[in-house]
mmCIF file of C-alpha atoms in Angstrom:
data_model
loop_
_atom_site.group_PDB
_atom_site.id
_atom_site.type_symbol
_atom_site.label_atom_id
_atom_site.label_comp_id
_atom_site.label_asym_id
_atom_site.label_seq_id
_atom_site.Cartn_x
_atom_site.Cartn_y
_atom_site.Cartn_z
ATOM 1 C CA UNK A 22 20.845 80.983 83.081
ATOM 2 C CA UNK A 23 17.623 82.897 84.152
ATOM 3 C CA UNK A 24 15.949 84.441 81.700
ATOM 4 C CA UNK A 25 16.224 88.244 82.262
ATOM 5 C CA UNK A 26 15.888 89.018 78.224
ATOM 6 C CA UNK A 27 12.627 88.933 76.412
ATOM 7 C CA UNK A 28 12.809 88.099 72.472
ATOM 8 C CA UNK A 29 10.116 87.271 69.979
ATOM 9 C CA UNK A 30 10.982 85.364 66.450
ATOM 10 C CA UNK A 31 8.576 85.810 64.050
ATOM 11 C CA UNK A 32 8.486 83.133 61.135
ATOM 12 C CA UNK A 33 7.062 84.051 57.902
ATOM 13 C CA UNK A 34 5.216 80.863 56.958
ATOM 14 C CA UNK A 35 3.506 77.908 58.952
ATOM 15 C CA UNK A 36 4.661 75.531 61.585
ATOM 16 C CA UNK A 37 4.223 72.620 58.972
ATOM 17 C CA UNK A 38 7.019 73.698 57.359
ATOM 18 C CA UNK A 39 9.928 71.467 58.131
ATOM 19 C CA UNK A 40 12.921 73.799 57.141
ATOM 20 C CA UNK A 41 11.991 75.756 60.262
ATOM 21 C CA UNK A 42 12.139 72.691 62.613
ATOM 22 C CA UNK A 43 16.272 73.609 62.783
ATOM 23 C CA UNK A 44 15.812 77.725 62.553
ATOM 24 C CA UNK A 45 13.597 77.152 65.917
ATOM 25 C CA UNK A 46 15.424 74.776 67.499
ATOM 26 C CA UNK A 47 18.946 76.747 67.304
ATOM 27 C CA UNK A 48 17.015 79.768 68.930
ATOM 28 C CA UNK A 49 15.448 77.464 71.754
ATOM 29 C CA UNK A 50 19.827 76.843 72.588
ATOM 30 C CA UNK A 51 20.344 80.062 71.921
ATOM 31 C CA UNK A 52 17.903 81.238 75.074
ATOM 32 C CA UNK A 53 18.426 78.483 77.275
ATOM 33 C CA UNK A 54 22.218 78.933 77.102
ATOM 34 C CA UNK A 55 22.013 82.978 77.282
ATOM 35 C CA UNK A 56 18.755 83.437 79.456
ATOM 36 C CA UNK A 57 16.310 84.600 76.908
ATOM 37 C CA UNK A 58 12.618 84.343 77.428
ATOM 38 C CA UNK A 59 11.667 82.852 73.588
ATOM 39 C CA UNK A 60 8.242 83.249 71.787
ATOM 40 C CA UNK A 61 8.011 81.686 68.531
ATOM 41 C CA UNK A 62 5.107 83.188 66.181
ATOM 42 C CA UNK A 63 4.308 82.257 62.676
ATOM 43 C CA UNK A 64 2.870 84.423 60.410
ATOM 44 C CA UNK A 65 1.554 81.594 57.835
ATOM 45 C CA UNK A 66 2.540 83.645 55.023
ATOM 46 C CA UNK A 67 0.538 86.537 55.963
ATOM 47 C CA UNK A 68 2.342 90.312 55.263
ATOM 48 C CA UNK A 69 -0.295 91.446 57.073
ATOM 49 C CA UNK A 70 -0.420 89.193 59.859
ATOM 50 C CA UNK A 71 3.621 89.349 60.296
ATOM 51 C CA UNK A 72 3.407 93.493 60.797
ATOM 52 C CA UNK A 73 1.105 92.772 63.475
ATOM 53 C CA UNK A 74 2.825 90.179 65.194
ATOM 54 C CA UNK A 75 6.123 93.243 64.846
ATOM 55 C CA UNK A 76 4.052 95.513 66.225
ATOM 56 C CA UNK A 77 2.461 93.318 69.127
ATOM 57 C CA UNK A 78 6.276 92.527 70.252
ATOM 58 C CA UNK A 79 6.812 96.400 69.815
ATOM 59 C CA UNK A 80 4.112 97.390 71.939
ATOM 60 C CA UNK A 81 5.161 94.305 74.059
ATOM 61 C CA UNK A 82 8.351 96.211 75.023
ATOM 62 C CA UNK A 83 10.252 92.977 73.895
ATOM 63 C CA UNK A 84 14.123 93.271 74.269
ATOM 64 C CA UNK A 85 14.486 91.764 71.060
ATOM 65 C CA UNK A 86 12.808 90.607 67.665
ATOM 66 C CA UNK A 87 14.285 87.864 64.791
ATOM 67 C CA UNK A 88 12.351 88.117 62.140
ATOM 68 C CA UNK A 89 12.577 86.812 58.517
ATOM 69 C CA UNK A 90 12.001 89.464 55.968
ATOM 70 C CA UNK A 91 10.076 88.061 53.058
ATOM 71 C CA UNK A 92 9.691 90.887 51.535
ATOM 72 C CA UNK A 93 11.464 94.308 51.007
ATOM 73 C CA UNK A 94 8.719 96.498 51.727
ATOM 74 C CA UNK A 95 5.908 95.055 53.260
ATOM 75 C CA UNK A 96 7.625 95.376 57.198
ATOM 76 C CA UNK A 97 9.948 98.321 56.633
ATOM 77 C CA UNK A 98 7.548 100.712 58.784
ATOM 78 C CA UNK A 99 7.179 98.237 61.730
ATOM 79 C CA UNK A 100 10.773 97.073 62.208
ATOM 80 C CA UNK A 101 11.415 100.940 61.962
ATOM 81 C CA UNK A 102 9.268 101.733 64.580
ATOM 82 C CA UNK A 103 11.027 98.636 66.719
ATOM 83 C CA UNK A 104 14.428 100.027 66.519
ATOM 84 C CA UNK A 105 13.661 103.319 67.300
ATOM 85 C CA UNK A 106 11.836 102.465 70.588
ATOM 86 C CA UNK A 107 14.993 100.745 71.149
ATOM 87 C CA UNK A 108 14.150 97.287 70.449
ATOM 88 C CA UNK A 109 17.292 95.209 68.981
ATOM 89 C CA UNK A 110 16.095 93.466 65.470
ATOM 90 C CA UNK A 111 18.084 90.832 63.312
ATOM 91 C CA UNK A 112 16.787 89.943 60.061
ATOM 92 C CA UNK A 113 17.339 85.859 59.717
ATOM 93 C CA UNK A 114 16.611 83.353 56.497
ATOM 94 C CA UNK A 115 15.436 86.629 54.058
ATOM 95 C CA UNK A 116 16.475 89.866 53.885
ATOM 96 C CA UNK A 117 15.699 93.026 52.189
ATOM 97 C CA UNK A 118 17.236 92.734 48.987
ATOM 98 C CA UNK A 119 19.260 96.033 49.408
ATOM 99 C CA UNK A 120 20.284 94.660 52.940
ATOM 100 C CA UNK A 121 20.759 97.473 55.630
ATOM 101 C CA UNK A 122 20.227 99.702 52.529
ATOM 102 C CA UNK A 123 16.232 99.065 52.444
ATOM 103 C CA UNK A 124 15.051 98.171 56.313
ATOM 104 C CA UNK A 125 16.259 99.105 59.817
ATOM 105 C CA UNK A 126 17.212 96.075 60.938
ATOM 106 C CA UNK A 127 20.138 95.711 62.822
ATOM 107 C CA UNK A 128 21.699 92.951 61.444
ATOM 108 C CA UNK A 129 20.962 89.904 58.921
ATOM 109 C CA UNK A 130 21.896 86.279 59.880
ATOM 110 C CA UNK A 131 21.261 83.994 56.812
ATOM 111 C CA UNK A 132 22.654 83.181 53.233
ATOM 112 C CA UNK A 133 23.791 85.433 50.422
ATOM 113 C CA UNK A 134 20.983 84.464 48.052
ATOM 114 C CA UNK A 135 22.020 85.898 45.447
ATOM 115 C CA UNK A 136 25.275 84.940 45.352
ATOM 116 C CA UNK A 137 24.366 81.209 46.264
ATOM 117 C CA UNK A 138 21.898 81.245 43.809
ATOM 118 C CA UNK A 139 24.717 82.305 41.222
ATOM 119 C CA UNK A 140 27.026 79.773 42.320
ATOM 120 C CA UNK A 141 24.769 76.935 41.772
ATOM 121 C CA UNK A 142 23.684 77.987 38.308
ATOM 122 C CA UNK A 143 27.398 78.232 37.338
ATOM 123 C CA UNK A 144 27.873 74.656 38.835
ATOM 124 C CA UNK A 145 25.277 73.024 36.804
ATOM 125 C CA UNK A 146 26.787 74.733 33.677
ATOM 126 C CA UNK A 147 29.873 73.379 34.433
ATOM 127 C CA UNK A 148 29.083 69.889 35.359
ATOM 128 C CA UNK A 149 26.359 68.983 32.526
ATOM 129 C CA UNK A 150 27.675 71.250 29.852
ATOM 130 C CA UNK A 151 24.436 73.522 29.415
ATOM 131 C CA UNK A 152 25.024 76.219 26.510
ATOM 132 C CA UNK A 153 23.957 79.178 24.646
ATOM 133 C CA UNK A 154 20.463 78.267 23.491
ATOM 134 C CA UNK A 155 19.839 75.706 25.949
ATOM 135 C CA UNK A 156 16.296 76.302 28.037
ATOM 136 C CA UNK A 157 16.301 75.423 31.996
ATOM 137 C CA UNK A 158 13.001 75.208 34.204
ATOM 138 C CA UNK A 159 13.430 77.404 37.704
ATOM 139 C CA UNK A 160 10.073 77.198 39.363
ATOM 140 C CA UNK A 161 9.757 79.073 42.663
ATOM 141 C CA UNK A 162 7.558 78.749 45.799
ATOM 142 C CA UNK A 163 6.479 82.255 45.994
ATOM 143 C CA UNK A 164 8.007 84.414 43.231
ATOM 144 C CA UNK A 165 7.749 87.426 45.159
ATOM 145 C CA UNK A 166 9.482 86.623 48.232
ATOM 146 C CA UNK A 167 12.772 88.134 48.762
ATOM 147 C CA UNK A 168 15.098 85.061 48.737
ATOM 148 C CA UNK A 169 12.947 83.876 45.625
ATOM 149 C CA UNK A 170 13.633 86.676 43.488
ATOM 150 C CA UNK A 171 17.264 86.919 45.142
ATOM 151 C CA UNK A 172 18.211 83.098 44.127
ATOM 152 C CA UNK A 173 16.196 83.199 41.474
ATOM 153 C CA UNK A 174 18.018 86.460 40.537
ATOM 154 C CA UNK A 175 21.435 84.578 40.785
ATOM 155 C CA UNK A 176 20.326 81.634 38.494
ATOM 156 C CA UNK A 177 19.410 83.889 35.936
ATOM 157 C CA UNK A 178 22.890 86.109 36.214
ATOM 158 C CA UNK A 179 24.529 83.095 35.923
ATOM 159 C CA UNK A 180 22.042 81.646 32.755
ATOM 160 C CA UNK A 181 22.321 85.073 30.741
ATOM 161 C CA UNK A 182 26.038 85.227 30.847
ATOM 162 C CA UNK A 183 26.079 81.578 29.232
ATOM 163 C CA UNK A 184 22.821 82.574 26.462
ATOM 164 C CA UNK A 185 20.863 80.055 28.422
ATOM 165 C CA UNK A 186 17.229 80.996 28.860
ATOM 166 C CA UNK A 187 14.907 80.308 32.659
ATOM 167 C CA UNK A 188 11.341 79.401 32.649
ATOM 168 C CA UNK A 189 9.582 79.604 35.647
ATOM 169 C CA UNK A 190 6.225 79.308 37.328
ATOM 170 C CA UNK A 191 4.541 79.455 40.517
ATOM 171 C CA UNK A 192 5.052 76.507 42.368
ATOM 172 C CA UNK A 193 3.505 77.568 45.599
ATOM 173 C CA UNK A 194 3.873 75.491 48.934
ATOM 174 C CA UNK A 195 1.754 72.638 49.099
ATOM 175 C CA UNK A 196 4.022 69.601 48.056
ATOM 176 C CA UNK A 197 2.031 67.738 46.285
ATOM 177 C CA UNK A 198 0.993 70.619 44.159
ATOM 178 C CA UNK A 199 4.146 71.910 43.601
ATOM 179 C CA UNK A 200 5.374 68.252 42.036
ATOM 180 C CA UNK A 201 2.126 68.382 40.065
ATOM 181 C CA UNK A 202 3.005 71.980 38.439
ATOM 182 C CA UNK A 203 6.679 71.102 38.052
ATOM 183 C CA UNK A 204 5.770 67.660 36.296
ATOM 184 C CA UNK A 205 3.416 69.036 33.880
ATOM 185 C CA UNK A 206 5.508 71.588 33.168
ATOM 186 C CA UNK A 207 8.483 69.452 32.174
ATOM 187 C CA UNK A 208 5.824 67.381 30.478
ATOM 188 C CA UNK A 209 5.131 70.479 28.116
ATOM 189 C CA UNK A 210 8.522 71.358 27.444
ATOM 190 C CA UNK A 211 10.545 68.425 26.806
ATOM 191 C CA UNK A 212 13.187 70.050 25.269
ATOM 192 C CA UNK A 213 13.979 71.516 28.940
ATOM 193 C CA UNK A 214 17.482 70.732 30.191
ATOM 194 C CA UNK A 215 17.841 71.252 33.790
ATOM 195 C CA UNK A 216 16.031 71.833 37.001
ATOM 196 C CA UNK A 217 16.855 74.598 39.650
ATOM 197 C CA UNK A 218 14.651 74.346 42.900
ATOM 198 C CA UNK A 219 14.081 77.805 44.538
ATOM 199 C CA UNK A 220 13.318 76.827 47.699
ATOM 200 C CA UNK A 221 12.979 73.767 50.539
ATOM 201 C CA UNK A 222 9.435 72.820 48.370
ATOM 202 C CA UNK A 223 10.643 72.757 44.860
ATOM 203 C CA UNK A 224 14.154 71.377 46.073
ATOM 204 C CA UNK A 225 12.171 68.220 47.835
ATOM 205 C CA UNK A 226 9.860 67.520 45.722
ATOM 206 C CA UNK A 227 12.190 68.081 41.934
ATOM 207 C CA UNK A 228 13.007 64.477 42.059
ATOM 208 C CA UNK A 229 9.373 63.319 42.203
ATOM 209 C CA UNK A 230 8.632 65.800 39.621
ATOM 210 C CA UNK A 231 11.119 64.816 37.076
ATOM 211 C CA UNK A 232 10.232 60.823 37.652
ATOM 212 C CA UNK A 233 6.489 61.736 36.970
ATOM 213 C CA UNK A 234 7.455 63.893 34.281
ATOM 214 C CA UNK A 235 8.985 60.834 32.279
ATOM 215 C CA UNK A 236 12.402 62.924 31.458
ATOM 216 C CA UNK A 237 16.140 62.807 32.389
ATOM 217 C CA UNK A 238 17.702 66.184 33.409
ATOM 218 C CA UNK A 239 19.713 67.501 36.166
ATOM 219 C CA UNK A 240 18.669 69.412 39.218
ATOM 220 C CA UNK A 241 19.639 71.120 41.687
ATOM 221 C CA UNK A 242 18.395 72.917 44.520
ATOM 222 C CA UNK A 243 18.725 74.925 47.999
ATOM 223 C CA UNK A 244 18.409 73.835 51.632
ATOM 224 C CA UNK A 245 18.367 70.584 53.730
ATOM 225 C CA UNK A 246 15.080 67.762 54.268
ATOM 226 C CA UNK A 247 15.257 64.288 53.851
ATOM 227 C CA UNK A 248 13.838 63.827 50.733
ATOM 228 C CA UNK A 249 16.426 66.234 49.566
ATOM 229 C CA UNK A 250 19.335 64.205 51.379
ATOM 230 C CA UNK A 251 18.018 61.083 50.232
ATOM 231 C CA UNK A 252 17.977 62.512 46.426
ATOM 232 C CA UNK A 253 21.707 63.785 46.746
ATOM 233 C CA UNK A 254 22.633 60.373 47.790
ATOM 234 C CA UNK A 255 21.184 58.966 45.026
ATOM 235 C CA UNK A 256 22.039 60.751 42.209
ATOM 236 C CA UNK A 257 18.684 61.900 41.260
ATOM 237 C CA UNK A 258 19.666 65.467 42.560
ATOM 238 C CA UNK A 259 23.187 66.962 41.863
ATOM 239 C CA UNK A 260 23.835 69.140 44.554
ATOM 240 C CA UNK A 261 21.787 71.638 47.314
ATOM 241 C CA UNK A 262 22.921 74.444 48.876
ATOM 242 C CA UNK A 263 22.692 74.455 52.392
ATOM 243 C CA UNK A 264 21.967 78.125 54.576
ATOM 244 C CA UNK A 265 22.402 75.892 57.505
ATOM 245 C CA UNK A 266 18.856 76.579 59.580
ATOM 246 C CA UNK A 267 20.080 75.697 62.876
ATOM 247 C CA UNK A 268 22.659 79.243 62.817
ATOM 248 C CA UNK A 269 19.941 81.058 61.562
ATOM 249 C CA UNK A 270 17.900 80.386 64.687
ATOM 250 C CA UNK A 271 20.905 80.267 67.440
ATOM 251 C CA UNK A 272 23.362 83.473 66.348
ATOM 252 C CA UNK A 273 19.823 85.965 66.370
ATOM 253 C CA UNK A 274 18.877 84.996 69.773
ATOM 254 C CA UNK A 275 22.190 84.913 70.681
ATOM 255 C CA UNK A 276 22.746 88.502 69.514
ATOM 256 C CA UNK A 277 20.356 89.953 70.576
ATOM 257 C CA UNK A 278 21.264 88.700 74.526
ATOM 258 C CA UNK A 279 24.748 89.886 74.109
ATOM 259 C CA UNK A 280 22.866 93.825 72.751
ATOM 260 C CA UNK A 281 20.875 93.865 75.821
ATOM 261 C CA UNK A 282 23.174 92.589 78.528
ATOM 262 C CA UNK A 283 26.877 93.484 77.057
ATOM 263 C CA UNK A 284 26.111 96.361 74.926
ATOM 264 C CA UNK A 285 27.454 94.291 71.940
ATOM 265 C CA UNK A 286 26.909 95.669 68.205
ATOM 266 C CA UNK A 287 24.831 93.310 66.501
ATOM 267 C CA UNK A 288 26.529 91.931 63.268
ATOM 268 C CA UNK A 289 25.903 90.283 59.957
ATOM 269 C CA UNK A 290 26.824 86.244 59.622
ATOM 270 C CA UNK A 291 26.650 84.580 56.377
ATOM 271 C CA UNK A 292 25.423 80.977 56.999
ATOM 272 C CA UNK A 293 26.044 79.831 53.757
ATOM 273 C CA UNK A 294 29.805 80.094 53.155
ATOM 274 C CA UNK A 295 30.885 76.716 51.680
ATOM 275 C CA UNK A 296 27.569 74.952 52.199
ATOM 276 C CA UNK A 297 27.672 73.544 48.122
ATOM 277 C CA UNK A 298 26.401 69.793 49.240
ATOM 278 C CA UNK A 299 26.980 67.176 46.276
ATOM 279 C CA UNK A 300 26.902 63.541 46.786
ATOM 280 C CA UNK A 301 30.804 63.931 48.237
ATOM 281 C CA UNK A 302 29.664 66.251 50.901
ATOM 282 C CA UNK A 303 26.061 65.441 51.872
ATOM 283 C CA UNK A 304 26.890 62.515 54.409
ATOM 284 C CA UNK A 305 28.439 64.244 56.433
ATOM 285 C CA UNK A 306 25.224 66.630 57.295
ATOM 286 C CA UNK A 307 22.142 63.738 57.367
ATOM 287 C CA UNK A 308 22.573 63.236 61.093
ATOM 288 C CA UNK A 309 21.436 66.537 61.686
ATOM 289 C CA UNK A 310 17.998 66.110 59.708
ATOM 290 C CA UNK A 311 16.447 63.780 62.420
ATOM 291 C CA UNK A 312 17.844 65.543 64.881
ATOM 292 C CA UNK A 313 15.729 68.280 63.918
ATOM 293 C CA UNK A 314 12.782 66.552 63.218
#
């Protein structure tokens, strides 16, 4: 299809990141199938840089912006400014923690955090018996990032309803870091019980951290890699929860074709309905992972 629609997704971290190998492929199929003309930008974790790559689409005159809201205040002004020159946006992968409530955006295409977050944490109660007084370990990639403090948020609902207290630290995103943090950590407080990864970071590297750490506890943790796969199958993770990346990049694009060409409402799509992956369920998602590679 010829591409008569202009869109520009804007990434809030780096192109080393594998979790957004998927997001960028789906939008790639999304604007070959539904003739969009696709830039890709990263803004390597930069609020500043990401409200200038907004407002360079803006003043671009771009049909269409995806962008990933990290956080819940820093971009509120530019994606404004987008909509009302007429510009369709979608929120993918974060949101503003009060949705539609806090930014201008359109539409959101990505997980309930929150809610996911919640789910797991009741999961891990259930399956290893954790209890009032216990202590678990939740460290996070960057604590201030929206879908950090919103799974984060729904770990710790889901703790404090059961007297169960959550440490956590700054992990960051450099791998080899984080497993250093998380491994001391659990070195310093043996009497921790489980493990909740935040994010893609602290969910691949949780195994490595707990084997270095000397300890046996349970973890579990959010999104898809193969170190995380691998772990599943293994049993040295319990479970992950899977946003599925791939929708996350295809239904924005997609959307924001059908706006400019059909005069179709943009609308919100949870990705992560059902994606609870234990050992039972994660086979039947690996092929995707080198796919995506």
């Amino acid at each position: 299809m010829a591409a008569d629609v202009k869109a520009t997704m804007i990434i809030y971290l780096d192109p080393s990141v594998q979790f957004f190998n998927p997001v960028v492929k789906g939008a790639k199929d999304a604007a070959a199938q539904f003739g969009v003309d696709l830039d890709v930008q990263y803004a390597n974790n930069d609020p500043v840089r990401q409200n200038d790559l907004i407002e360079s689409a803006t003043a671009a005159g771009v049909d269409g912006i995806a962008v990933a809201i990290s956080s819940s205040d820093a971009f509120d002004e530019s994606i404004c400014a987008a909509v009302k020159s007429g510009i369709v946006v979608i929120g993918f992968n974060n949101d503003d923690l009060e949705g539609a409530k806090g930014n201008c955006r359109q539409a959101y295409v990505g997980m309930n955090e929150f809610a996911s977050g919640y789910e797991l944490g009741n999961r891990m109660i259930k399956e290893f018996g954790l209890k009032s007084g216990d202590v678990v370990f939740n460290p996070r990639e960057i604590p201030e990032a929206s879908f950090a403090v919103a799974r984060g948020g729904g770990i710790e609902k889901a703790m404090k309803e059961n007297g169960i207290k959550v440490e956590t630290v700054r992990a960051g995103l450099d791998p080899a870091e984080a497993q250093n943090i998380m491994a001391q950590f659990l070195i310093a407080n043996p009497g921790v019980k489980a493990l909740f990864g935040t994010g893609s970071v602290t969910s691949t590297v949780g195994a490595g951290a707990i084997k270095d750490a000397g300890v046996k506890i349970p973890f579990g943790g959010f999104d898809l890699a193969v170190e995380i796969v691998n772990a599943v199958e293994s049993g040295a993770m319990f479970a992950t929860m899977d946003q599925q990346p791939y929708l996350q990049g295809y239904y924005p694009i997609a959307q924001i074709a059908l706006a400019k060409k059909y005069g179709l409402t943009p609308t919100d799509i949870d990705t992560g309905q059902g994606a609870f992956l234990d050992k039972s369920h994660i086979s039947s998602v690996k092929p995707l992972i080198g796919s995506f590679r």
